[in-house]
PDB file of C-alpha atoms in Angstrom:
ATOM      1  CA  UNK A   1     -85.780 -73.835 102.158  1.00 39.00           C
ATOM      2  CA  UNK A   2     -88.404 -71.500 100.548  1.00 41.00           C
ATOM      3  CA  UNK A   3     -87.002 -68.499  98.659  1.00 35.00           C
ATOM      4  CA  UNK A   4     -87.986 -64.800  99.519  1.00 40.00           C
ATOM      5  CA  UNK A   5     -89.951 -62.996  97.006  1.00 41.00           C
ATOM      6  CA  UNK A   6     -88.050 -59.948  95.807  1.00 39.00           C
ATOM      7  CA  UNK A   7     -89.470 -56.395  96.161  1.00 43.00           C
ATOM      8  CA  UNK A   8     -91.245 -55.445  93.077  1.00 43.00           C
ATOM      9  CA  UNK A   9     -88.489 -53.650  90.944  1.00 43.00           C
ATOM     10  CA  UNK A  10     -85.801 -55.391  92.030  1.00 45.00           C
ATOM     11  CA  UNK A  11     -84.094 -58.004  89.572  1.00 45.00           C
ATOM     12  CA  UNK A  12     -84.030 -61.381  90.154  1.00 46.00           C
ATOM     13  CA  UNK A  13     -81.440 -63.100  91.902  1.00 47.00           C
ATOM     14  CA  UNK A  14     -80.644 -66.005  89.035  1.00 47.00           C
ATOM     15  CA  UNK A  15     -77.236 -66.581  88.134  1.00 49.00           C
ATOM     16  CA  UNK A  16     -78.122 -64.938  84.704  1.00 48.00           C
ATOM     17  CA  UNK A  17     -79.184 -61.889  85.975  1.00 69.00           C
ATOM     18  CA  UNK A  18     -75.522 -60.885  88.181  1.00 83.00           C
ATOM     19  CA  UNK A  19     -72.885 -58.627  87.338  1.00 90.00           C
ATOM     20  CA  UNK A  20     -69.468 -60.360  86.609  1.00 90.00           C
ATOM     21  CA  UNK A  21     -67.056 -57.517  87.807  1.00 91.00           C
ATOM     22  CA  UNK A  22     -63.372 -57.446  87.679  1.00 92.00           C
ATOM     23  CA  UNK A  23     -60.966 -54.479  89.035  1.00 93.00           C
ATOM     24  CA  UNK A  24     -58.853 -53.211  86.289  1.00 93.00           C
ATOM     25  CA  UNK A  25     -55.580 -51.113  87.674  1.00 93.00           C
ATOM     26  CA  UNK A  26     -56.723 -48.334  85.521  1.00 91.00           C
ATOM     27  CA  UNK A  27     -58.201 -44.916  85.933  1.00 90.00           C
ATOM     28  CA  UNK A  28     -62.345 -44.866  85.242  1.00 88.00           C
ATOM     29  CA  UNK A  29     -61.753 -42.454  82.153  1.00 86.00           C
ATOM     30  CA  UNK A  30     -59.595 -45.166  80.861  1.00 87.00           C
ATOM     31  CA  UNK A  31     -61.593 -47.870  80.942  1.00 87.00           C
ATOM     32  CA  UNK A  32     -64.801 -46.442  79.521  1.00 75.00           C
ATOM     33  CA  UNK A  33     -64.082 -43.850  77.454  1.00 65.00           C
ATOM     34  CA  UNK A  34     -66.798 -41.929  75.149  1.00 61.00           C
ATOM     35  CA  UNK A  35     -69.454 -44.664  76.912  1.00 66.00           C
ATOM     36  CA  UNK A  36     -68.455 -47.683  74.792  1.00 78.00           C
ATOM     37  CA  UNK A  37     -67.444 -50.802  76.379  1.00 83.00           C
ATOM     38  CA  UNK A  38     -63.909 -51.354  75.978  1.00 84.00           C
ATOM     39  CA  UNK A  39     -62.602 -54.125  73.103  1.00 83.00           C
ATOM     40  CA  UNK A  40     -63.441 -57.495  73.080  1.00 88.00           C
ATOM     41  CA  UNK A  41     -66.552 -56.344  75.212  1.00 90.00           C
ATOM     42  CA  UNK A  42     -67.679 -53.530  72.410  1.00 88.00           C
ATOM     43  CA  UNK A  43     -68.335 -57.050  70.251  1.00 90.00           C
ATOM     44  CA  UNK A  44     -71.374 -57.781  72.463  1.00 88.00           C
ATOM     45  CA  UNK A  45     -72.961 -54.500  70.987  1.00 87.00           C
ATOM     46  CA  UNK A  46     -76.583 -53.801  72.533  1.00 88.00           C
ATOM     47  CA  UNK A  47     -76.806 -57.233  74.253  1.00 88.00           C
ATOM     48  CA  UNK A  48     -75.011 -56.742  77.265  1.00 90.00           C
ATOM     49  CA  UNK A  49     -75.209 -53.684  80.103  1.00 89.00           C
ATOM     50  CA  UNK A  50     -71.843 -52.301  81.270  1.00 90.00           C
ATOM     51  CA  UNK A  51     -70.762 -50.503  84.441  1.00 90.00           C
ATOM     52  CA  UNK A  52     -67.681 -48.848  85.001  1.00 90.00           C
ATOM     53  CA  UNK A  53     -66.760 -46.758  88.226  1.00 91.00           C
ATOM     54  CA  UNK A  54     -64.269 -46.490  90.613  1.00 93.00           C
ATOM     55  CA  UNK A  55     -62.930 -49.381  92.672  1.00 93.00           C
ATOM     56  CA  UNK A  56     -63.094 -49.307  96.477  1.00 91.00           C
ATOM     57  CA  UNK A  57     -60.176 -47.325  98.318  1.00 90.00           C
ATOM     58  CA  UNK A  58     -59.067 -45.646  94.796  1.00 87.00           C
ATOM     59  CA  UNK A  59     -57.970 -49.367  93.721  1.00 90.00           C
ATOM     60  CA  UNK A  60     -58.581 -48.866  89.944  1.00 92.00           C
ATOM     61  CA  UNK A  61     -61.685 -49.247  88.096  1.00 92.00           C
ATOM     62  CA  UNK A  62     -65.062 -51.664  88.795  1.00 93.00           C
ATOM     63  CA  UNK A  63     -65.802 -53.010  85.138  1.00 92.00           C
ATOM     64  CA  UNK A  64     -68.723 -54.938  85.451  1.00 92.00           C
ATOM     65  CA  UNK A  65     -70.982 -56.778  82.614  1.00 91.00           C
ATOM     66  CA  UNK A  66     -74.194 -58.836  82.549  1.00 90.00           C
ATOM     67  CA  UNK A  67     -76.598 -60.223  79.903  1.00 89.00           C
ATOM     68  CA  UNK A  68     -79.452 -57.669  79.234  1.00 88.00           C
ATOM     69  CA  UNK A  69     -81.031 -61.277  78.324  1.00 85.00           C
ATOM     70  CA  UNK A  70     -80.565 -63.809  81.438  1.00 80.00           C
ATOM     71  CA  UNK A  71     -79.656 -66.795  79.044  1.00 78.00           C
ATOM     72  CA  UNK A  72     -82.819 -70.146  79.343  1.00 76.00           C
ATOM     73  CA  UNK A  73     -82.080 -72.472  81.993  1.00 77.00           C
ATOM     74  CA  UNK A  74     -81.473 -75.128  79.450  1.00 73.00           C
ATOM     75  CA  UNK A  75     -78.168 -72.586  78.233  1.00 74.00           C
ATOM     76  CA  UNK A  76     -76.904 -72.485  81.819  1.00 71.00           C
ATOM     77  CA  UNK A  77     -77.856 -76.184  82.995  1.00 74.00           C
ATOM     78  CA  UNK A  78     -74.692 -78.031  83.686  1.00 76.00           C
ATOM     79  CA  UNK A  79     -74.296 -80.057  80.749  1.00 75.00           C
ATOM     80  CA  UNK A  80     -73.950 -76.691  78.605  1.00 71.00           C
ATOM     81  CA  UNK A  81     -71.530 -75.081  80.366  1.00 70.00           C
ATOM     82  CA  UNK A  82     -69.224 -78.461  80.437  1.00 72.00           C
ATOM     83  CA  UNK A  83     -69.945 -78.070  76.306  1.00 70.00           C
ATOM     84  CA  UNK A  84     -69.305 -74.573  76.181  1.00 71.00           C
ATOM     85  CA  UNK A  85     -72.706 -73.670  75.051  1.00 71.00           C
ATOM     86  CA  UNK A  86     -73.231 -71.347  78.200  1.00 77.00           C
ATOM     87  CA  UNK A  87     -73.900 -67.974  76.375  1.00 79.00           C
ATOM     88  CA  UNK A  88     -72.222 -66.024  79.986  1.00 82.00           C
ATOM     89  CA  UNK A  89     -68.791 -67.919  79.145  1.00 84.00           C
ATOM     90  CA  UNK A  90     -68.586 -66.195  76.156  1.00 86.00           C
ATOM     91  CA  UNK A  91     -69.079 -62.550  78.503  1.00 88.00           C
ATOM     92  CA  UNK A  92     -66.955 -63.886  80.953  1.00 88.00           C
ATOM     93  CA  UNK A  93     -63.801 -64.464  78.734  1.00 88.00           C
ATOM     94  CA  UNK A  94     -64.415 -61.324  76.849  1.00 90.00           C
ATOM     95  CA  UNK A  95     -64.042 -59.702  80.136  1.00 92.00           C
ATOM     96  CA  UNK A  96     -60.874 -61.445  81.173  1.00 91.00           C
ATOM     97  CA  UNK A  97     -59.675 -60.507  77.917  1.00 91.00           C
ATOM     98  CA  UNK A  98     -60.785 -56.628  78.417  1.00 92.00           C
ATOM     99  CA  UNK A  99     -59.059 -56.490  81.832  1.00 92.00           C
ATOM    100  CA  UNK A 100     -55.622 -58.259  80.311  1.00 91.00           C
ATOM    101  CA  UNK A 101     -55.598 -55.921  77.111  1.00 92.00           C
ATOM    102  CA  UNK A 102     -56.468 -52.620  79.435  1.00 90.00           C
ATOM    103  CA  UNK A 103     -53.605 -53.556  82.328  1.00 90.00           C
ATOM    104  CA  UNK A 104     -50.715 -55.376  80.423  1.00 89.00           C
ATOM    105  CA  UNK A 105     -51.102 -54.350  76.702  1.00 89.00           C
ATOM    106  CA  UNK A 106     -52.088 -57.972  75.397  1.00 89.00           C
ATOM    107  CA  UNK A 107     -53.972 -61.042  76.247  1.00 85.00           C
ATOM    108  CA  UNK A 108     -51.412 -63.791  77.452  1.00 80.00           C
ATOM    109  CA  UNK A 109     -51.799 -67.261  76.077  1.00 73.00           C
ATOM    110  CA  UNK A 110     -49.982 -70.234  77.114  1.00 69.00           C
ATOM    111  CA  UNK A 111     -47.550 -71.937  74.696  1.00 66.00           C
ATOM    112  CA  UNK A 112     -49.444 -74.451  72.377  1.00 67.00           C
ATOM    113  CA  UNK A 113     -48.152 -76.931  71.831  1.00 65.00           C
ATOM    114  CA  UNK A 114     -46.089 -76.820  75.769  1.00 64.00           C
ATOM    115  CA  UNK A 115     -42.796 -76.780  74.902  1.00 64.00           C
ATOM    116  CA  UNK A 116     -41.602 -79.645  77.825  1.00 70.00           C
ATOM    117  CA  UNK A 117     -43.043 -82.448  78.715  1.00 74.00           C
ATOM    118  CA  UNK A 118     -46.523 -82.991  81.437  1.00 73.00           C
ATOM    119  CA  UNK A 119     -45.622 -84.165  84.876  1.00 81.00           C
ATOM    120  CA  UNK A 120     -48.405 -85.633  86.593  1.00 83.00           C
ATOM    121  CA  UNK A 121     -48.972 -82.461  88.345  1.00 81.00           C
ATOM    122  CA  UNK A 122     -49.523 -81.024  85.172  1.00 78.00           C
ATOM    123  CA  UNK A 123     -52.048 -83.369  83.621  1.00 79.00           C
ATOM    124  CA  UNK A 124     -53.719 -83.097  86.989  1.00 81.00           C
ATOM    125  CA  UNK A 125     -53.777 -79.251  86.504  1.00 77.00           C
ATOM    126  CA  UNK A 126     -54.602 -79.663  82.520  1.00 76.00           C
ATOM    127  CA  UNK A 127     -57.837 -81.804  83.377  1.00 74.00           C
ATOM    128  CA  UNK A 128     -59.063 -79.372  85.963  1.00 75.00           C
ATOM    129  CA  UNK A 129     -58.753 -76.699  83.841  1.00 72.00           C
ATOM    130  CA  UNK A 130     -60.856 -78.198  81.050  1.00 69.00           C
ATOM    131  CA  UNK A 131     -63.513 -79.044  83.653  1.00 65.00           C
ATOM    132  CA  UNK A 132     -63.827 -75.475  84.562  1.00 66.00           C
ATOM    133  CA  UNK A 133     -65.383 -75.158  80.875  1.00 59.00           C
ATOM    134  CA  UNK A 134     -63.681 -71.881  79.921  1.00 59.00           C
ATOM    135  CA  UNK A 135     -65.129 -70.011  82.695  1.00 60.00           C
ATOM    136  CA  UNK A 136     -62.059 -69.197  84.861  1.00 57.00           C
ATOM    137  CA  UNK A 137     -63.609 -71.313  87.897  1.00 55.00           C
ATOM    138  CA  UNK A 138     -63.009 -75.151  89.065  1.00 45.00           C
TER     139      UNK A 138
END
């Protein structure tokens, strides 16, 4: 299937060029005070754009975050995210840490080592979770 061409000022519709968003229970002024990204985001300095406005239906706060740089398709090609050499996994965790430190104070970790022993549920659940390649997704 052939692919549209985009109106001229429009961005491209890569994966590198989209917004990751979360909705932080938070008011707007909260979230983005004095126009700096809130921490760990602020570590990304001038090489990522933020957006911060109010969620949908007064639910909080749209924080949202993308790459002023799309990242090479050789940094985003499957083998590179699996190593962890995706630059947007980096963004992406710094924005689940953002929304964790904003709503609950601190960014929860789970015990290391686990303090019982794996059921084969949990080794099921441990292996899928390494797959996702630190990007929150399966």
């Amino acid at each position: 299937m052939a692919r549209k061409a985009l109106p001229a000022g429009r961005a491209d519709d890569r994966a590198g060029d989209r917004w990751l968003t979360v909705t932080i229970n938070r008011s707007p002024a909260e979230v983005g005070s004095a126009g700096k990204p809130p921490a760990p985001l602020d570590r990304f300095g001038e090489d990522i754009d933020v957006r911060v406005r109010p969620a949908p239906g007064d639910r909080g706060t749209e924080l949202a975050v993308r790459l002023k740089e799309p990242p090479s398709a050789l940094a985003s090609s499957a083998p590179a995210r699996l190593a962890g050499e995706d630059p947007r996994q980096e963004v992406r965790l710094a924005l689940r840490e953002a929304k964790a430190l904003l709503e609950a104070g601190e960014v929860m970790l789970p015990d290391s080592p686990p303090t019982t022993h794996a059921t084969p549920g949990g080794k099921a659940l441990g292996l899928l979770a390494r797959r996702s390649g630190g990007e929150g997704v399966l």
